Short mmCIF file of N, CA, C and O in Angstrom, two decimals:
data_model
loop_
_atom_site.label_atom_id
_atom_site.label_comp_id
_atom_site.label_asym_id
_atom_site.label_seq_id
_atom_site.Cartn_x
_atom_site.Cartn_y
_atom_site.Cartn_z
N GLY A 1 -2.57 -54.37 -43.45
CA GLY A 1 -2.64 -52.92 -44.06
C GLY A 1 -3.33 -52.60 -45.39
O GLY A 1 -3.58 -54.01 -45.50
N ALA A 2 -3.11 -51.73 -46.05
CA ALA A 2 -3.70 -51.73 -47.39
C ALA A 2 -2.78 -50.92 -48.23
O ALA A 2 -2.74 -49.57 -47.45
N ILE A 3 -3.00 -50.73 -49.61
CA ILE A 3 -2.26 -50.05 -50.41
C ILE A 3 -3.07 -49.40 -51.02
O ILE A 3 -3.98 -49.91 -52.22
N LEU A 4 -3.67 -47.77 -51.31
CA LEU A 4 -4.16 -47.13 -52.27
C LEU A 4 -3.25 -46.32 -53.25
O LEU A 4 -2.46 -45.71 -52.54
N PRO A 5 -3.73 -46.11 -54.53
CA PRO A 5 -2.99 -45.51 -55.21
C PRO A 5 -3.15 -43.93 -54.78
O PRO A 5 -4.51 -43.48 -54.19
N GLY A 6 -2.52 -43.17 -54.83
CA GLY A 6 -2.32 -41.78 -54.30
C GLY A 6 -3.41 -40.81 -55.20
O GLY A 6 -3.62 -41.15 -56.19
N ILE A 7 -4.10 -39.98 -54.69
CA ILE A 7 -4.99 -38.86 -55.39
C ILE A 7 -4.10 -38.39 -56.72
O ILE A 7 -4.98 -38.12 -57.93
N ASN A 8 -3.09 -37.94 -56.33
CA ASN A 8 -2.36 -37.37 -57.91
C ASN A 8 -2.35 -38.59 -59.06
O ASN A 8 -2.03 -38.13 -60.08
N LEU A 9 -1.77 -39.84 -58.63
CA LEU A 9 -1.68 -40.90 -59.33
C LEU A 9 -3.07 -40.95 -60.25
O LEU A 9 -3.06 -41.18 -61.51
N TRP A 10 -4.12 -41.03 -59.51
CA TRP A 10 -5.64 -41.14 -60.10
C TRP A 10 -5.68 -40.20 -61.11
O TRP A 10 -6.10 -40.33 -62.25
N SER A 11 -5.34 -38.52 -60.92
CA SER A 11 -5.27 -37.58 -61.86
C SER A 11 -4.54 -37.91 -63.10
O SER A 11 -5.03 -37.66 -64.45
N ALA A 12 -3.28 -38.35 -62.69
CA ALA A 12 -2.63 -38.26 -64.21
C ALA A 12 -2.93 -39.58 -64.91
O ALA A 12 -2.47 -39.31 -66.29
N MET A 13 -3.36 -40.46 -64.48
CA MET A 13 -3.42 -42.01 -64.82
C MET A 13 -5.00 -41.59 -65.71
O MET A 13 -4.70 -42.00 -67.17
N LEU A 14 -5.68 -40.93 -65.34
CA LEU A 14 -6.61 -40.60 -66.23
C LEU A 14 -6.55 -39.80 -67.38
O LEU A 14 -7.20 -39.84 -68.59
N ALA A 15 -5.61 -38.98 -67.07
CA ALA A 15 -5.22 -38.02 -68.35
C ALA A 15 -4.29 -38.73 -69.21
O ALA A 15 -4.19 -38.54 -70.40
N ARG A 16 -3.39 -39.78 -68.55
CA ARG A 16 -2.38 -40.54 -69.39
C ARG A 16 -3.21 -41.33 -70.46
O ARG A 16 -2.67 -41.59 -71.50
N ARG A 17 -4.12 -41.88 -69.88
CA ARG A 17 -4.34 -43.08 -70.61
C ARG A 17 -6.05 -42.83 -71.11
O ARG A 17 -6.64 -44.04 -71.61
N THR A 18 -6.08 -41.75 -71.22
CA THR A 18 -7.79 -41.57 -71.99
C THR A 18 -7.16 -40.56 -72.98
O THR A 18 -6.34 -39.80 -73.03
N ALA A 19 -7.75 -40.41 -73.96
CA ALA A 19 -7.58 -39.38 -75.03
C ALA A 19 -7.95 -38.20 -74.97
O ALA A 19 -6.82 -37.14 -75.24
N ARG A 20 -8.80 -37.75 -74.17
CA ARG A 20 -9.22 -36.15 -73.70
C ARG A 20 -9.19 -35.78 -72.59
O ARG A 20 -9.62 -34.63 -72.35
N LEU A 21 -8.90 -36.66 -71.74
CA LEU A 21 -9.14 -36.03 -70.05
C LEU A 21 -7.86 -35.39 -70.05
O LEU A 21 -6.45 -35.70 -70.01
N PRO A 22 -7.83 -34.16 -69.11
CA PRO A 22 -6.71 -33.24 -68.83
C PRO A 22 -6.33 -33.74 -67.34
O PRO A 22 -6.65 -34.27 -66.63
N VAL A 23 -4.89 -33.39 -67.07
CA VAL A 23 -4.32 -33.34 -65.61
C VAL A 23 -5.22 -31.90 -65.33
O VAL A 23 -5.46 -31.15 -65.63
N VAL A 24 -5.66 -32.17 -64.06
CA VAL A 24 -6.22 -31.08 -63.20
C VAL A 24 -5.60 -30.46 -62.07
O VAL A 24 -5.64 -31.93 -61.20
N ASP A 25 -5.54 -29.41 -61.68
CA ASP A 25 -5.21 -29.17 -60.10
C ASP A 25 -6.16 -29.82 -59.34
O ASP A 25 -7.67 -29.44 -59.25
N LEU A 26 -6.01 -30.52 -58.01
CA LEU A 26 -6.97 -31.06 -57.17
C LEU A 26 -7.82 -30.11 -56.48
O LEU A 26 -7.03 -29.60 -55.79
N ARG A 27 -8.73 -29.97 -56.42
CA ARG A 27 -9.33 -29.19 -55.07
C ARG A 27 -10.76 -30.12 -54.86
O ARG A 27 -11.64 -30.65 -55.44
N PRO A 28 -11.24 -29.93 -53.38
CA PRO A 28 -12.74 -30.35 -53.36
C PRO A 28 -13.75 -29.65 -54.36
O PRO A 28 -13.66 -28.43 -54.03
N PRO A 29 -14.56 -30.39 -54.58
CA PRO A 29 -15.62 -29.63 -55.26
C PRO A 29 -16.68 -29.43 -54.44
O PRO A 29 -16.84 -29.85 -53.24
N ARG A 30 -17.44 -28.27 -55.20
CA ARG A 30 -18.67 -27.37 -53.93
C ARG A 30 -19.90 -28.78 -54.17
O ARG A 30 -20.32 -28.94 -53.14
N VAL A 31 -19.68 -29.33 -55.15
CA VAL A 31 -21.00 -30.30 -55.35
C VAL A 31 -20.58 -31.84 -56.05
O VAL A 31 -19.40 -31.66 -56.65
N ALA A 32 -21.04 -32.48 -55.68
CA ALA A 32 -20.98 -33.93 -56.50
C ALA A 32 -21.24 -34.15 -58.12
O ALA A 32 -20.18 -34.73 -58.62
N LEU A 33 -22.03 -33.53 -58.31
CA LEU A 33 -22.53 -33.18 -59.63
C LEU A 33 -21.79 -32.30 -60.36
O LEU A 33 -22.00 -31.20 -60.55
N GLY A 34 -20.64 -32.75 -61.16
CA GLY A 34 -19.71 -32.03 -62.01
C GLY A 34 -20.89 -31.39 -63.11
O GLY A 34 -21.71 -32.71 -64.17
N ARG A 35 -20.52 -30.39 -63.74
CA ARG A 35 -21.50 -29.70 -64.84
C ARG A 35 -20.63 -29.55 -66.17
O ARG A 35 -20.87 -29.09 -66.93
N SER A 36 -19.19 -30.05 -65.88
CA SER A 36 -18.12 -29.93 -66.73
C SER A 36 -17.04 -30.89 -66.96
O SER A 36 -17.14 -31.54 -65.57
N THR A 37 -16.16 -31.31 -67.62
CA THR A 37 -15.12 -32.23 -67.58
C THR A 37 -14.52 -32.09 -66.22
O THR A 37 -14.16 -33.14 -65.58
N VAL A 38 -14.15 -30.57 -66.31
CA VAL A 38 -12.86 -30.54 -65.24
C VAL A 38 -13.55 -30.72 -63.63
O VAL A 38 -13.06 -31.39 -63.06
N ASP A 39 -14.83 -30.25 -63.58
CA ASP A 39 -15.59 -30.43 -62.40
C ASP A 39 -15.88 -31.91 -62.23
O ASP A 39 -15.97 -32.42 -61.11
N GLY A 40 -16.16 -32.49 -63.40
CA GLY A 40 -16.40 -34.22 -62.97
C GLY A 40 -15.25 -34.71 -62.66
O GLY A 40 -15.37 -35.62 -62.10
N LEU A 41 -13.88 -34.29 -63.13
CA LEU A 41 -12.96 -34.87 -62.71
C LEU A 41 -12.79 -34.56 -61.24
O LEU A 41 -12.35 -35.38 -60.42
N HIS A 42 -12.70 -33.39 -60.91
CA HIS A 42 -12.59 -33.47 -59.50
C HIS A 42 -13.46 -33.83 -58.63
O HIS A 42 -13.15 -34.42 -57.39
N SER A 43 -14.97 -33.89 -58.84
CA SER A 43 -15.65 -35.12 -58.18
C SER A 43 -14.93 -36.23 -58.30
O SER A 43 -15.45 -36.92 -57.02
N GLY A 44 -14.99 -37.07 -59.32
CA GLY A 44 -14.87 -38.53 -59.14
C GLY A 44 -13.81 -38.64 -58.70
O GLY A 44 -13.46 -39.53 -57.75
N ILE A 45 -12.56 -37.72 -58.60
CA ILE A 45 -11.51 -38.08 -58.01
C ILE A 45 -11.22 -37.75 -56.80
O ILE A 45 -10.95 -38.83 -55.79
N VAL A 46 -11.58 -36.52 -56.33
CA VAL A 46 -11.76 -36.19 -54.74
C VAL A 46 -12.69 -37.07 -54.00
O VAL A 46 -12.25 -37.78 -52.86
N ILE A 47 -13.86 -37.06 -54.59
CA ILE A 47 -14.92 -37.77 -53.72
C ILE A 47 -14.39 -39.44 -53.68
O ILE A 47 -15.13 -39.79 -52.93
N GLY A 48 -14.16 -39.71 -54.89
CA GLY A 48 -13.97 -41.02 -54.90
C GLY A 48 -12.77 -41.49 -54.54
O GLY A 48 -12.86 -42.57 -53.26
N HIS A 49 -11.71 -40.80 -53.96
CA HIS A 49 -10.96 -41.27 -52.98
C HIS A 49 -11.20 -40.93 -51.70
O HIS A 49 -10.96 -42.06 -50.87
N LEU A 50 -11.83 -40.18 -51.24
CA LEU A 50 -12.75 -39.87 -49.94
C LEU A 50 -13.24 -41.20 -49.96
O LEU A 50 -13.30 -41.70 -48.50
N GLY A 51 -14.36 -41.53 -50.55
CA GLY A 51 -15.02 -42.44 -50.28
C GLY A 51 -14.01 -44.06 -49.84
O GLY A 51 -14.56 -45.00 -49.00
N ALA A 52 -12.97 -44.08 -51.17
CA ALA A 52 -12.04 -45.35 -50.80
C ALA A 52 -11.40 -45.23 -49.23
O ALA A 52 -11.48 -46.38 -48.87
N ILE A 53 -11.08 -44.01 -48.99
CA ILE A 53 -10.35 -43.71 -47.72
C ILE A 53 -11.19 -44.59 -46.83
O ILE A 53 -10.82 -44.96 -45.83
N ARG A 54 -12.46 -43.75 -46.94
CA ARG A 54 -13.56 -43.97 -45.19
C ARG A 54 -13.64 -45.62 -45.36
O ARG A 54 -14.12 -45.77 -44.37
N GLU A 55 -14.02 -46.27 -46.51
CA GLU A 55 -14.21 -47.70 -46.67
C GLU A 55 -13.20 -48.48 -45.79
O GLU A 55 -13.50 -49.20 -44.95
N LEU A 56 -11.90 -48.12 -46.57
CA LEU A 56 -10.60 -48.80 -46.03
C LEU A 56 -10.56 -48.31 -44.31
O LEU A 56 -10.06 -49.61 -43.79
N THR A 57 -10.47 -47.50 -43.93
CA THR A 57 -10.28 -47.19 -42.48
C THR A 57 -11.42 -47.75 -41.98
O THR A 57 -11.03 -48.35 -40.58
N GLN A 58 -12.96 -47.71 -41.96
CA GLN A 58 -13.96 -48.41 -41.39
C GLN A 58 -13.64 -50.01 -41.24
O GLN A 58 -13.61 -50.39 -40.16
N ARG A 59 -13.38 -50.61 -42.30
CA ARG A 59 -12.93 -51.86 -42.37
C ARG A 59 -11.69 -52.41 -41.99
O ARG A 59 -11.98 -53.51 -40.83
N LEU A 60 -10.69 -51.78 -41.79
CA LEU A 60 -9.36 -52.15 -41.10
C LEU A 60 -9.61 -51.89 -39.51
O LEU A 60 -8.94 -52.95 -38.83
N ALA A 61 -10.41 -50.78 -39.38
CA ALA A 61 -10.55 -50.59 -38.03
C ALA A 61 -11.49 -51.67 -37.31
O ALA A 61 -11.13 -52.26 -36.15
N ARG A 62 -12.46 -52.26 -37.93
CA ARG A 62 -13.24 -53.28 -37.51
C ARG A 62 -12.68 -54.51 -37.27
O ARG A 62 -12.33 -55.42 -36.43
N GLU A 63 -11.92 -54.98 -38.31
CA GLU A 63 -10.79 -56.21 -38.71
C GLU A 63 -9.56 -56.04 -37.57
O GLU A 63 -9.63 -57.34 -36.75
N ALA A 64 -9.12 -55.17 -37.09
CA ALA A 64 -7.96 -55.02 -36.35
C ALA A 64 -8.60 -55.05 -34.86
O ALA A 64 -7.95 -55.56 -34.18
N PHE A 65 -9.70 -54.18 -34.52
CA PHE A 65 -9.75 -53.47 -33.16
C PHE A 65 -10.98 -54.07 -32.51
O PHE A 65 -11.26 -53.90 -31.63
N GLY A 66 -11.87 -54.41 -33.59
CA GLY A 66 -13.18 -54.92 -33.30
C GLY A 66 -14.52 -53.78 -33.59
O GLY A 66 -14.03 -52.78 -34.22
N PRO A 67 -15.90 -54.16 -33.66
CA PRO A 67 -16.74 -53.42 -34.16
C PRO A 67 -16.85 -51.97 -33.33
O PRO A 67 -17.43 -51.16 -34.13
N ARG A 68 -16.45 -51.74 -32.33
CA ARG A 68 -16.53 -50.61 -31.39
C ARG A 68 -15.76 -49.84 -31.50
O ARG A 68 -15.22 -48.54 -30.81
N ALA A 69 -14.71 -50.20 -31.68
CA ALA A 69 -13.33 -49.43 -31.74
C ALA A 69 -13.37 -47.98 -32.68
O ALA A 69 -14.14 -47.70 -33.65
N LYS A 70 -12.78 -47.29 -32.00
CA LYS A 70 -12.61 -45.95 -32.78
C LYS A 70 -10.86 -45.32 -32.74
O LYS A 70 -10.49 -44.71 -32.02
N PRO A 71 -10.11 -45.98 -33.50
CA PRO A 71 -8.96 -46.15 -33.70
C PRO A 71 -8.59 -44.47 -34.20
O PRO A 71 -9.44 -44.05 -35.04
N ALA A 72 -7.45 -43.87 -34.23
CA ALA A 72 -6.94 -42.75 -34.65
C ALA A 72 -6.35 -42.88 -35.97
O ALA A 72 -6.02 -43.87 -36.25
N ILE A 73 -7.15 -42.16 -36.77
CA ILE A 73 -6.73 -41.93 -38.21
C ILE A 73 -6.25 -40.60 -38.67
O ILE A 73 -6.69 -39.72 -38.38
N ILE A 74 -4.57 -41.16 -39.05
CA ILE A 74 -3.84 -39.93 -39.19
C ILE A 74 -4.04 -39.27 -40.72
O ILE A 74 -3.37 -40.43 -41.21
N GLY A 75 -4.26 -38.40 -41.11
CA GLY A 75 -4.18 -38.12 -42.43
C GLY A 75 -2.50 -37.44 -42.92
O GLY A 75 -2.27 -36.76 -42.32
N THR A 76 -1.64 -38.03 -43.85
CA THR A 76 -0.46 -37.37 -44.04
C THR A 76 -0.44 -37.27 -45.54
O THR A 76 -1.10 -37.73 -46.20
N GLY A 77 0.74 -36.45 -45.68
CA GLY A 77 0.90 -36.17 -47.29
C GLY A 77 0.52 -34.70 -47.19
O GLY A 77 -0.61 -34.51 -46.90
N GLY A 78 1.10 -34.42 -48.97
CA GLY A 78 0.60 -33.15 -49.14
C GLY A 78 -1.01 -33.20 -49.61
O GLY A 78 -1.71 -32.01 -49.77
N GLN A 79 -1.65 -33.84 -49.80
CA GLN A 79 -3.06 -33.78 -50.34
C GLN A 79 -3.98 -34.37 -49.25
O GLN A 79 -5.22 -34.31 -49.55
N ALA A 80 -3.52 -34.55 -47.98
CA ALA A 80 -4.40 -35.01 -47.09
C ALA A 80 -5.47 -33.66 -46.84
O ALA A 80 -6.59 -34.10 -46.06
N GLY A 81 -5.10 -32.77 -47.11
CA GLY A 81 -5.46 -31.37 -46.37
C GLY A 81 -6.79 -31.43 -47.42
O GLY A 81 -7.79 -30.64 -46.78
N LEU A 82 -6.94 -31.92 -48.41
CA LEU A 82 -8.21 -32.10 -49.45
C LEU A 82 -9.36 -32.29 -48.63
O LEU A 82 -10.60 -32.08 -49.31
N PHE A 83 -9.11 -33.46 -47.61
CA PHE A 83 -10.23 -34.00 -47.04
C PHE A 83 -10.69 -33.30 -45.65
O PHE A 83 -11.25 -34.17 -44.79
N ALA A 84 -9.98 -32.07 -45.58
CA ALA A 84 -10.18 -31.43 -43.88
C ALA A 84 -11.72 -31.26 -43.44
O ALA A 84 -11.94 -31.67 -42.80
N ARG A 85 -12.47 -30.81 -44.16
CA ARG A 85 -13.61 -30.75 -44.18
C ARG A 85 -14.68 -31.41 -43.95
O ARG A 85 -15.83 -31.72 -43.35
N GLU A 86 -13.94 -33.00 -44.34
CA GLU A 86 -14.69 -34.17 -44.19
C GLU A 86 -14.74 -34.71 -42.88
O GLU A 86 -15.29 -35.61 -42.25
N LYS A 87 -13.99 -34.42 -42.04
CA LYS A 87 -13.53 -34.58 -40.89
C LYS A 87 -13.37 -36.10 -40.62
O LYS A 87 -13.39 -37.22 -39.93
N LEU A 88 -12.59 -36.49 -41.81
CA LEU A 88 -12.35 -38.22 -41.99
C LEU A 88 -11.16 -38.44 -41.13
O LEU A 88 -11.09 -39.65 -40.47
N PHE A 89 -10.00 -37.55 -40.74
CA PHE A 89 -8.90 -37.70 -39.99
C PHE A 89 -9.44 -37.27 -38.43
O PHE A 89 -9.76 -36.14 -37.98
N THR A 90 -8.39 -37.82 -37.66
CA THR A 90 -8.42 -37.69 -36.30
C THR A 90 -7.44 -36.57 -36.06
O THR A 90 -7.44 -35.58 -35.33
N LEU A 91 -6.24 -36.73 -36.70
CA LEU A 91 -5.16 -35.82 -36.78
C LEU A 91 -4.42 -35.70 -38.40
O LEU A 91 -4.55 -36.40 -38.83
N HIS A 92 -4.29 -34.40 -38.63
CA HIS A 92 -3.71 -33.99 -40.16
C HIS A 92 -2.53 -33.88 -39.89
O HIS A 92 -1.93 -32.40 -39.39
N ALA A 93 -1.06 -34.55 -40.45
CA ALA A 93 0.00 -34.43 -40.00
C ALA A 93 0.66 -34.56 -41.63
O ALA A 93 0.94 -35.44 -41.54
N PRO A 94 0.55 -33.27 -42.21
CA PRO A 94 1.15 -33.42 -43.73
C PRO A 94 2.74 -33.95 -43.57
O PRO A 94 3.12 -34.53 -44.80
N ASP A 95 3.37 -33.66 -42.79
CA ASP A 95 4.75 -33.99 -42.92
C ASP A 95 5.51 -34.86 -42.00
O ASP A 95 6.45 -35.14 -41.31
N LEU A 96 4.39 -35.93 -41.48
CA LEU A 96 4.53 -37.03 -40.78
C LEU A 96 5.64 -37.65 -41.03
O LEU A 96 6.85 -37.91 -40.24
N ILE A 97 5.75 -37.97 -42.51
CA ILE A 97 7.15 -38.93 -42.68
C ILE A 97 8.40 -38.14 -42.71
O ILE A 97 9.46 -38.98 -42.43
N LEU A 98 8.30 -37.02 -42.72
CA LEU A 98 9.81 -36.09 -42.56
C LEU A 98 10.08 -36.17 -41.14
O LEU A 98 11.17 -36.30 -40.94
N HIS A 99 9.11 -36.30 -40.53
CA HIS A 99 9.56 -36.65 -38.91
C HIS A 99 10.37 -37.85 -38.55
O HIS A 99 11.02 -37.83 -37.92
N GLY A 100 9.50 -38.99 -39.35
CA GLY A 100 10.21 -40.30 -39.40
C GLY A 100 11.51 -40.30 -39.67
O GLY A 100 12.64 -41.21 -39.12
N LEU A 101 11.60 -39.80 -40.87
CA LEU A 101 12.78 -39.97 -41.55
C LEU A 101 14.06 -39.18 -40.76
O LEU A 101 14.81 -39.44 -40.70
N ARG A 102 13.82 -37.91 -40.22
CA ARG A 102 14.41 -37.49 -39.51
C ARG A 102 14.84 -38.13 -38.04
O ARG A 102 16.25 -38.33 -37.60
N GLN A 103 14.23 -39.28 -37.26
CA GLN A 103 14.25 -39.89 -36.26
C GLN A 103 15.12 -40.76 -36.83
O GLN A 103 16.12 -41.42 -35.94
N PHE A 104 14.73 -41.52 -37.51
CA PHE A 104 15.69 -42.80 -38.19
C PHE A 104 16.87 -42.54 -38.69
O PHE A 104 17.73 -42.76 -38.22
N ALA A 105 17.53 -40.71 -39.44
CA ALA A 105 18.75 -40.35 -39.39
C ALA A 105 19.45 -39.91 -38.14
O ALA A 105 20.59 -40.27 -38.01
N ALA A 106 18.75 -39.52 -37.27
CA ALA A 106 19.31 -39.41 -35.84
C ALA A 106 19.47 -40.64 -35.24
O ALA A 106 20.96 -40.86 -34.39
N ILE A 107 18.92 -41.42 -35.10
CA ILE A 107 19.12 -43.15 -34.38
C ILE A 107 20.03 -43.89 -35.24
O ILE A 107 21.37 -44.26 -34.89
N SER A 108 20.11 -43.45 -36.67
CA SER A 108 21.62 -44.02 -37.57
C SER A 108 22.80 -43.45 -36.98
O SER A 108 23.94 -44.18 -37.26
N ALA A 109 22.93 -42.18 -37.25
CA ALA A 109 23.84 -41.30 -36.74
C ALA A 109 24.41 -41.63 -35.20
O ALA A 109 26.02 -41.83 -35.14
N ASN A 110 23.55 -41.97 -34.42
CA ASN A 110 24.42 -42.58 -32.89
C ASN A 110 24.66 -44.06 -33.23
O ASN A 110 25.23 -44.21 -32.29
N HIS A 111 24.32 -44.59 -34.00
CA HIS A 111 24.99 -45.81 -34.04
C HIS A 111 25.93 -46.59 -35.33
O HIS A 111 26.69 -47.16 -35.30
N ALA A 112 26.75 -45.09 -35.64
CA ALA A 112 27.58 -45.40 -36.70
C ALA A 112 28.83 -45.08 -36.50
O ALA A 112 29.21 -44.64 -35.19
#
């Protein structure tokens, strides 16, 4: 697999590690060319993250399944919806981790 920093971390670290960049509420930009600092942050963070996810999923799919593979890509977590209009994910399941934890708790309870 691959580990990619979450989109909120990108925003927080830019604000924390630079002198003047603010933390922004992330939203998909209307255009890539930001005409203000906030617009530039939206563009860089959201479109940059989109590109990173797209590149990783394409490479991982080729390496794991071959060049013609079309694996299902599931968008999870609260920020996956930012990429909905990009049709990046086969399925958008923002609460998937919670379903997994519920299953784990049920199995653990049965074995206790």
